PDB file of C-alpha atoms in Angstrom:
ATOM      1  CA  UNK L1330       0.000   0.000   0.000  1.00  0.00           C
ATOM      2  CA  UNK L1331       1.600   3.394  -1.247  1.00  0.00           C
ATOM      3  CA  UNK L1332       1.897   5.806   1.284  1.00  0.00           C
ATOM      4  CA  UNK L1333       3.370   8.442  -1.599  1.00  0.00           C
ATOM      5  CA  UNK L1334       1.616   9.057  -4.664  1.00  0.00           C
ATOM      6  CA  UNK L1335       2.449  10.589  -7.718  1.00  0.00           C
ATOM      7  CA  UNK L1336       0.265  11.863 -10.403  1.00  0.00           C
ATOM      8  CA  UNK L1337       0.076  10.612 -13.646  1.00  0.00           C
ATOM      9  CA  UNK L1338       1.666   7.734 -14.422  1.00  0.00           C
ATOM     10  CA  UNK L1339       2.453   8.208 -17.700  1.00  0.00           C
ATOM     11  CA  UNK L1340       2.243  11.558 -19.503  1.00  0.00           C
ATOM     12  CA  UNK L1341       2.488  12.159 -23.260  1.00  0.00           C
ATOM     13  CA  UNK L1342       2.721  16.368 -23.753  1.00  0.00           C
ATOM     14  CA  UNK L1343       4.030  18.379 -27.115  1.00  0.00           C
ATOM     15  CA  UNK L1344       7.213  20.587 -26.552  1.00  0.00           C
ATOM     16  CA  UNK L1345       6.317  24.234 -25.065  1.00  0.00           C
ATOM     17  CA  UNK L1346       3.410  22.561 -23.257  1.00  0.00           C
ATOM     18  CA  UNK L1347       3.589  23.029 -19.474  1.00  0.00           C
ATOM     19  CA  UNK L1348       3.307  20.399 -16.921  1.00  0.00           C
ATOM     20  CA  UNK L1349       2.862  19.655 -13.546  1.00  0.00           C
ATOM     21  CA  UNK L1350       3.932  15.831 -11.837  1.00  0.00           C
ATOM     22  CA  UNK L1351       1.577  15.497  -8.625  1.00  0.00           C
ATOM     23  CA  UNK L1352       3.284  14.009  -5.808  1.00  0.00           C
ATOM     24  CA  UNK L1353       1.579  13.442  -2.663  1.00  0.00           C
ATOM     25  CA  UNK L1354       2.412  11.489   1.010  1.00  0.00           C
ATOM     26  CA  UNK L1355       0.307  10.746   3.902  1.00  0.00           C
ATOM     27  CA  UNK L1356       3.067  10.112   6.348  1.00  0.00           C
ATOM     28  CA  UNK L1357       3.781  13.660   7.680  1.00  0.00           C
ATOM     29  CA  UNK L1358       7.225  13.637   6.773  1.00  0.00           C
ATOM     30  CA  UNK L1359       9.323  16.985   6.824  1.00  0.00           C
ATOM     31  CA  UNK L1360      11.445  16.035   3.866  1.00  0.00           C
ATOM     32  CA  UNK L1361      10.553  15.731   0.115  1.00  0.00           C
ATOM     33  CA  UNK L1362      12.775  15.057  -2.845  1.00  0.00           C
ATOM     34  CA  UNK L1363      12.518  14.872  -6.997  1.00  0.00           C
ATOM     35  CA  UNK L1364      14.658  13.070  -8.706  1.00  0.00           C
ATOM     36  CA  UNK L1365      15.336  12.274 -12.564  1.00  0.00           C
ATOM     37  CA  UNK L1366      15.969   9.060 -13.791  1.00  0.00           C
ATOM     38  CA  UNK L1367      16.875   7.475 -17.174  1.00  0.00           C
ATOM     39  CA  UNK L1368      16.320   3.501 -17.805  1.00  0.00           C
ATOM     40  CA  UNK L1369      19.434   2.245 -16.631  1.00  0.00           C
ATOM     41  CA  UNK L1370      20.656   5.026 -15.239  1.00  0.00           C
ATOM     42  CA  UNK L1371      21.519   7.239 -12.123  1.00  0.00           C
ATOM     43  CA  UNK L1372      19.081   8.851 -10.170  1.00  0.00           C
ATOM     44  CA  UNK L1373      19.600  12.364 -10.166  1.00  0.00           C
ATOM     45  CA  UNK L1374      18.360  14.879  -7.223  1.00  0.00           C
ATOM     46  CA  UNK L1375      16.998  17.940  -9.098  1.00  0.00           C
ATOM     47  CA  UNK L1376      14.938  19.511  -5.732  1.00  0.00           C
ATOM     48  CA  UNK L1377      13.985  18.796  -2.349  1.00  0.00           C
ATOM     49  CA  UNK L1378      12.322  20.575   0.463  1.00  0.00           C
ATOM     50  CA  UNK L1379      13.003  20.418   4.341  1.00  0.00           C
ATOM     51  CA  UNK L1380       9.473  21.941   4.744  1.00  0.00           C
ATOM     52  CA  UNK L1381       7.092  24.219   4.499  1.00  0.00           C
ATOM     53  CA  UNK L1382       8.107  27.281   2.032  1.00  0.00           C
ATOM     54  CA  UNK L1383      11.307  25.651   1.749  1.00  0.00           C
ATOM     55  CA  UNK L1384      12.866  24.490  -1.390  1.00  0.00           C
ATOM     56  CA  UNK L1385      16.133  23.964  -2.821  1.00  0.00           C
ATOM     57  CA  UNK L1386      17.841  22.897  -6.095  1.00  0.00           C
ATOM     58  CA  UNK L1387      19.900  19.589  -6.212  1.00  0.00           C
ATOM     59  CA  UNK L1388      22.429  18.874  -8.399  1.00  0.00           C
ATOM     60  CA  UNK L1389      21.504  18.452 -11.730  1.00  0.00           C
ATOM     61  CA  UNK L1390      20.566  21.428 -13.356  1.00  0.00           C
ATOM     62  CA  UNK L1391      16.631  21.556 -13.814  1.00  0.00           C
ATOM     63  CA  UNK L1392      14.299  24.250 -16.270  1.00  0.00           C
ATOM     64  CA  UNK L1393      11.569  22.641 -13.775  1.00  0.00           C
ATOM     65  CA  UNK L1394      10.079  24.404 -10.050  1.00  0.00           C
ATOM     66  CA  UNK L1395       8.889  22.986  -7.291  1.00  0.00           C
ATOM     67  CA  UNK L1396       6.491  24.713  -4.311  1.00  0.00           C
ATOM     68  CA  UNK L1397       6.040  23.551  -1.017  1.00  0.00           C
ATOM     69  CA  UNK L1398       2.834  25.071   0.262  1.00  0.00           C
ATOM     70  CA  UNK L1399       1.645  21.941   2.329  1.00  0.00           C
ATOM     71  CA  UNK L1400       3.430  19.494   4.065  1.00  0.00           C
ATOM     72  CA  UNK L1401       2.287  16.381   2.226  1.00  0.00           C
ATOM     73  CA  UNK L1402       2.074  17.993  -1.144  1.00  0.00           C
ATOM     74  CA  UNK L1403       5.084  18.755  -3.546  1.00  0.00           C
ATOM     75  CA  UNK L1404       4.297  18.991  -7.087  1.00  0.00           C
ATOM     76  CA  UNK L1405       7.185  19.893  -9.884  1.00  0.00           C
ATOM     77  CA  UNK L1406       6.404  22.068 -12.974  1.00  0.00           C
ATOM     78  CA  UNK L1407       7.860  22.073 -16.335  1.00  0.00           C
ATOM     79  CA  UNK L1408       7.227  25.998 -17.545  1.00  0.00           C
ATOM     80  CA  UNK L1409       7.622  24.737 -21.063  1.00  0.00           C
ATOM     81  CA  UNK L1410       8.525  20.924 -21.753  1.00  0.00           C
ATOM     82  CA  UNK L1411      10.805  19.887 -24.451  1.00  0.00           C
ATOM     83  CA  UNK L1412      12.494  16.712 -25.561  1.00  0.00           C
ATOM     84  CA  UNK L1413      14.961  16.988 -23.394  1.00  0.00           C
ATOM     85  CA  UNK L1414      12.769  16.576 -20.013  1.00  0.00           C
ATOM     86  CA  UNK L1415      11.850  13.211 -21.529  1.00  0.00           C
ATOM     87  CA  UNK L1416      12.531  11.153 -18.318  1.00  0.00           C
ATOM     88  CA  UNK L1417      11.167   8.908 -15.413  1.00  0.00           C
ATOM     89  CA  UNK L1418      10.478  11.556 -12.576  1.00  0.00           C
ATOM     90  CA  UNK L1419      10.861  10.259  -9.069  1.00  0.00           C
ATOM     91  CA  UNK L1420       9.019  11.425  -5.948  1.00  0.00           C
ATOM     92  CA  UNK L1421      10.697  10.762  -2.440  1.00  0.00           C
ATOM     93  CA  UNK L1422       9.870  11.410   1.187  1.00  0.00           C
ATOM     94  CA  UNK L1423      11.624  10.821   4.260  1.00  0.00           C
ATOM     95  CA  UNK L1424      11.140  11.734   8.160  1.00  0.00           C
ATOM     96  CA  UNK L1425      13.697  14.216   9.820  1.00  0.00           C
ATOM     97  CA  UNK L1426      16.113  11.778  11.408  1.00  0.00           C
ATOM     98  CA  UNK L1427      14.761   8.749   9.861  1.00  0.00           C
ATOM     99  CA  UNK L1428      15.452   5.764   8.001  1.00  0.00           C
ATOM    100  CA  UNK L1429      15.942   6.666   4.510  1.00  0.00           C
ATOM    101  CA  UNK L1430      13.177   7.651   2.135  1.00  0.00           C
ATOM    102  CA  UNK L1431      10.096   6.034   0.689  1.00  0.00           C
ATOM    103  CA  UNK L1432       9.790   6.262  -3.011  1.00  0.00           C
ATOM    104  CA  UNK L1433       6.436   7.026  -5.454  1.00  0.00           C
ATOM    105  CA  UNK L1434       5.908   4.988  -7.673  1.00  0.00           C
ATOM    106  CA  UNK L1435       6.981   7.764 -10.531  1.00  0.00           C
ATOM    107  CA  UNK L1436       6.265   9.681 -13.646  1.00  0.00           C
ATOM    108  CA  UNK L1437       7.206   8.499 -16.570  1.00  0.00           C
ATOM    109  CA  UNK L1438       7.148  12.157 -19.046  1.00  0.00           C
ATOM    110  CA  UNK L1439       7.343  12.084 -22.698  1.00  0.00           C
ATOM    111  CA  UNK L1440       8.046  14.958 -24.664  1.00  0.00           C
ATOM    112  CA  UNK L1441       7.159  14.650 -28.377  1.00  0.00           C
TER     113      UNK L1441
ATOM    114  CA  UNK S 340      30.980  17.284  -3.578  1.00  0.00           C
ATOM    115  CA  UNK S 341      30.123  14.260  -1.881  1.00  0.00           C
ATOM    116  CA  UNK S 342      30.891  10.925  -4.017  1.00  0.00           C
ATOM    117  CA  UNK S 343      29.406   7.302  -3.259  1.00  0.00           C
ATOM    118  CA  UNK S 344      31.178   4.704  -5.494  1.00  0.00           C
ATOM    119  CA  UNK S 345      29.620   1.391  -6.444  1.00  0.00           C
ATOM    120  CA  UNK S 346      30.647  -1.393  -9.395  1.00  0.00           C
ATOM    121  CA  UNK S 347      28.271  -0.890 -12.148  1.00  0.00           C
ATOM    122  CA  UNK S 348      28.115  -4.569 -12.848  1.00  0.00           C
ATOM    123  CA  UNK S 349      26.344  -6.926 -14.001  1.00  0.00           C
ATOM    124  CA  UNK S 350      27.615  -9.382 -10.766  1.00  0.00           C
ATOM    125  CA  UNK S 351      26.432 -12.348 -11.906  1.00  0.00           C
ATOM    126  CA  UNK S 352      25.900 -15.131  -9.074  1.00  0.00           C
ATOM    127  CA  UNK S 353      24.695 -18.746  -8.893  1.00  0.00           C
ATOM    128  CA  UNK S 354      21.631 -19.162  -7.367  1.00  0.00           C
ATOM    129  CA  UNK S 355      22.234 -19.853  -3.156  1.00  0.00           C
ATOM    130  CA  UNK S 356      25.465 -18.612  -3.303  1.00  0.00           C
ATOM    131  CA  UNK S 357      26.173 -15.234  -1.660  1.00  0.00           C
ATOM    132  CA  UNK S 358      26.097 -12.208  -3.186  1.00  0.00           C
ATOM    133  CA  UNK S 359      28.555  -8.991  -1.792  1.00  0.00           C
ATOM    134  CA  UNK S 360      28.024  -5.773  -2.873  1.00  0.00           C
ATOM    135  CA  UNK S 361      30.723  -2.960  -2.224  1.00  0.00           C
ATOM    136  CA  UNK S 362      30.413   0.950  -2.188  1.00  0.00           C
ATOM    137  CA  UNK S 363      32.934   3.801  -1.118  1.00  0.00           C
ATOM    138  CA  UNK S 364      31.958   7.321  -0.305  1.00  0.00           C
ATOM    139  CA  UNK S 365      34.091  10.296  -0.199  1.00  0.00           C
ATOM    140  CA  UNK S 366      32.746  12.084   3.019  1.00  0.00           C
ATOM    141  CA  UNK S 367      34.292  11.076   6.194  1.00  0.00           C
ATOM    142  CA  UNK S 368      31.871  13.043   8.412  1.00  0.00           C
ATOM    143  CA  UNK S 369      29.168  10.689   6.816  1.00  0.00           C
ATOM    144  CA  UNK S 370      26.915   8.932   9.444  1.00  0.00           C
ATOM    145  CA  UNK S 371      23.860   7.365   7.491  1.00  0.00           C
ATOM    146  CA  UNK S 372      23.768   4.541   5.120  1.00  0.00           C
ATOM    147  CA  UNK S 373      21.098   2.678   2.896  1.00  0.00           C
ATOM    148  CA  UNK S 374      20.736   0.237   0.692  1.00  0.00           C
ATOM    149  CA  UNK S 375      17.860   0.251  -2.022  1.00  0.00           C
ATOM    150  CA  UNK S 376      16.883  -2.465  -4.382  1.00  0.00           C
ATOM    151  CA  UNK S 377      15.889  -1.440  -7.803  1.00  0.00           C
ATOM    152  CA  UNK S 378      13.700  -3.484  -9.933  1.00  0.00           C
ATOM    153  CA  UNK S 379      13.900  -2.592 -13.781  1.00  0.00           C
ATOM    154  CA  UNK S 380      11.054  -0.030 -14.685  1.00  0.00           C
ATOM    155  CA  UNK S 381      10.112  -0.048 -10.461  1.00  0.00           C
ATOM    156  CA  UNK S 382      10.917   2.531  -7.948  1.00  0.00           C
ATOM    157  CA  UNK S 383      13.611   2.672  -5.273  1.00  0.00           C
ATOM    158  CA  UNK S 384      12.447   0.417  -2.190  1.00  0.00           C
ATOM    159  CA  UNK S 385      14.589   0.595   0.811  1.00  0.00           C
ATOM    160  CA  UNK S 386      15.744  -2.804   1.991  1.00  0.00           C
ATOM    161  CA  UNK S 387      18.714  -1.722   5.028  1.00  0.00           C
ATOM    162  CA  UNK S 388      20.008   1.034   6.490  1.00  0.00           C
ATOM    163  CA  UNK S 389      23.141   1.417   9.104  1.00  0.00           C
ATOM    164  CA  UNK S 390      24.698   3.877  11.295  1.00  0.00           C
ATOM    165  CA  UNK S 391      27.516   2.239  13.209  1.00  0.00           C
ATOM    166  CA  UNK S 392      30.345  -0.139  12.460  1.00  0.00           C
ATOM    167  CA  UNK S 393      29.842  -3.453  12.252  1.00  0.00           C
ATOM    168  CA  UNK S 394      26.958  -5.696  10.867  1.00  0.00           C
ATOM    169  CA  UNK S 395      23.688  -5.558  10.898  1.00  0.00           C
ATOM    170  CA  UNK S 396      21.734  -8.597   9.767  1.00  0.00           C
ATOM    171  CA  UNK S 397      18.080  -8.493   8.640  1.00  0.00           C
ATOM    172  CA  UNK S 398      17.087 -11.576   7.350  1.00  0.00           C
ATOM    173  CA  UNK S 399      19.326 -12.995   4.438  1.00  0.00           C
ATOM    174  CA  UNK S 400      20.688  -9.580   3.912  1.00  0.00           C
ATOM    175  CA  UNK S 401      23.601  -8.521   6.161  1.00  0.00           C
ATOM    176  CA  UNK S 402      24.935  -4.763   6.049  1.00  0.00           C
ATOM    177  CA  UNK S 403      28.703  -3.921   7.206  1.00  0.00           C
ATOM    178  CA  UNK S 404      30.184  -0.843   7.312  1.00  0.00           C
ATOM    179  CA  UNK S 405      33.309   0.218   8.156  1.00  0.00           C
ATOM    180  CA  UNK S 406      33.789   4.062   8.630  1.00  0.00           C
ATOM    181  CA  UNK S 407      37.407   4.355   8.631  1.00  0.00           C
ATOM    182  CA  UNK S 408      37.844   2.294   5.220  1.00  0.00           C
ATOM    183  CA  UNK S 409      35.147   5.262   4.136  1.00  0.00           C
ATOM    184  CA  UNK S 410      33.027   1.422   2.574  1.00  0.00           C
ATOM    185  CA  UNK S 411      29.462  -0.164   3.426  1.00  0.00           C
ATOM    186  CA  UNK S 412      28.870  -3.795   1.600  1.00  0.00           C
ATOM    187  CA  UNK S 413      25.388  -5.720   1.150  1.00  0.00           C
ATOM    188  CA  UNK S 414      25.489  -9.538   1.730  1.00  0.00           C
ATOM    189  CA  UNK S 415      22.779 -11.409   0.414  1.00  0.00           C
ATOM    190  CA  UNK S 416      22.743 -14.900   1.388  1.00  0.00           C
ATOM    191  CA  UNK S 417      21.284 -17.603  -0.352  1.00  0.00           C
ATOM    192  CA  UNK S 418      20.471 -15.769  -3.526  1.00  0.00           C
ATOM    193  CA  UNK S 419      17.377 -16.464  -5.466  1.00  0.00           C
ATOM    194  CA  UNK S 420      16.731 -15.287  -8.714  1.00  0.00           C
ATOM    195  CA  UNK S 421      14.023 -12.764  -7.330  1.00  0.00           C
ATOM    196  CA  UNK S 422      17.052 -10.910  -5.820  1.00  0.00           C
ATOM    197  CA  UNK S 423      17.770  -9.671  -9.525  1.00  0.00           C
ATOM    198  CA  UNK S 424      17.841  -5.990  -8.935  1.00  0.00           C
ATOM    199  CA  UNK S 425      19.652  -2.877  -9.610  1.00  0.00           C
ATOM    200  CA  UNK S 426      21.283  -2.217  -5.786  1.00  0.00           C
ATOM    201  CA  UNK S 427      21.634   1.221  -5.264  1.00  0.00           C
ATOM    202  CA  UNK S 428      23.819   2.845  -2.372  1.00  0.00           C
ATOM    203  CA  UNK S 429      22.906   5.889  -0.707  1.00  0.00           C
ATOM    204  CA  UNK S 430      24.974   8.146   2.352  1.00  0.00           C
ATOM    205  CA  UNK S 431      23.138  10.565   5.062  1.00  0.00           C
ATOM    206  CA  UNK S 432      20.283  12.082   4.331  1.00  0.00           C
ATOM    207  CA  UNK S 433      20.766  14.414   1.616  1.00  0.00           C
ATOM    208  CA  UNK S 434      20.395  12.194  -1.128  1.00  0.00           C
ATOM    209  CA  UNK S 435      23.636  10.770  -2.573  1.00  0.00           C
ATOM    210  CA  UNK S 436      23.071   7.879  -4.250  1.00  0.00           C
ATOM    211  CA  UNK S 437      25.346   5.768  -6.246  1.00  0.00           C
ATOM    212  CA  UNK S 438      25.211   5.073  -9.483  1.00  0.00           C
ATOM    213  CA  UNK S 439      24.139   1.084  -8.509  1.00  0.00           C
ATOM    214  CA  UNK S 440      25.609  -2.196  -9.123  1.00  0.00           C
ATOM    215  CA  UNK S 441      23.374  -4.391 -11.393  1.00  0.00           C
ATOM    216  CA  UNK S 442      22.869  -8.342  -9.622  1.00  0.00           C
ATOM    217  CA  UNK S 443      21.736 -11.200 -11.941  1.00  0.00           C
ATOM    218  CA  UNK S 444      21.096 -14.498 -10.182  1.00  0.00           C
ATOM    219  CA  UNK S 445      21.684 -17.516 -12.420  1.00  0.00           C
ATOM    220  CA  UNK S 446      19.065 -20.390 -11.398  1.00  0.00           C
TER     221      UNK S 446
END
């Protein structure tokens, strides 16, 4: 049973369109986290947030922004997708002092 | 920058045999350390985490880290072919993850 959601599953969007990926948790954890993966490939931290109204940038460089307006809520927009976004998009929480994160299930983004 | 080092792989391993998995990190002053399994299309799932020297055992997987050596290994015991995963190694809480060490069992 997912306790982090993320919203949709798949998404199929022309370039210049802009997005938003849903993620979601019902544990009441302080710490939220996107990442970008490729198949095969490294995960890729590209923001996180401690908190309420509190965001950062990780360290790949991202066109995307996220908000942190509620605790369990953290969505990620693309202002205008392109080709180049095409990517699985990862959702993560995790407690403040706890034992490591709990993943969504993703977003798998297309960009035609 | 923080660096956590792991053998891409594939480790290929006979089914019931055990399977070790090695990664290094660069940050002395680390004090957190997971271990996530990776299916192939799946999410992350977390599978052990540890914070002091030593072992810690949780079923047929066994964690041991050694801080001064700066390197935290995964032993799975008794490997089945369900253990076929992408293992990914992550250090402290902000998100360093290696870049994860592909395990094929061979039944």
């Amino acid at each position: 049973e997912a306790d982090i959601y993320q919203t949709p599953r798949y998404l199929v969007i022309g370039t210049g369109k802009k997005i938003t990926l849903e993620c979601s948790q019902t544990m009441g954890h302080d710490k939220m986290y996107w990442y970008q993966q490729d198949p095969g490939m490294e995960l890729h931290l590209i923001h996180y947030s401690y908190g309420v109204n509190s965001t950062e940038k990780g360290d790949l460089s991202s066109e995307s922004t996220v908000s942190r307006i509620r605790t369990e809520h953290f969505p990620l927009t693309l202002e205008s997708a392109r080709p180049s976004h095409t990517s699985q998009y990862l959702c993560a929480s995790s407690e403040s002092g706890g034992d490591g994160y709990t993943f969504g299930s993703g977003t798998r983004l297309t960009v035609v | 920058q923080k660096e956590v080092e792991q053998n891409s792989g594939p480790l290929s391993v006979p089914e019931g045999a055990i399977a070790s998995l090695n990664c290094t990190y660069s940050d002395r002053v680390s004090q957190s350390f997971f271990w996530y399994r990776q299916y192939s299309g799946k999410s992350p799932e977390l599978i052990m985490s540890i914070y002091s020297n030593g072992d810690k055992e949780d079923g047929r997987f066994t964690a041991q880290l050694n801080k001064a050596s700066q390197y935290v290994s995964l032993l799975i015991r008794d490997s089945q072919p369900s253990d076929s995963a992408t293992y990914l190694c992550a250090v402290d809480d902000k998100i360093i993850f290696g870049k994860g060490t592909r395990l094929h069992i061979l039944p």
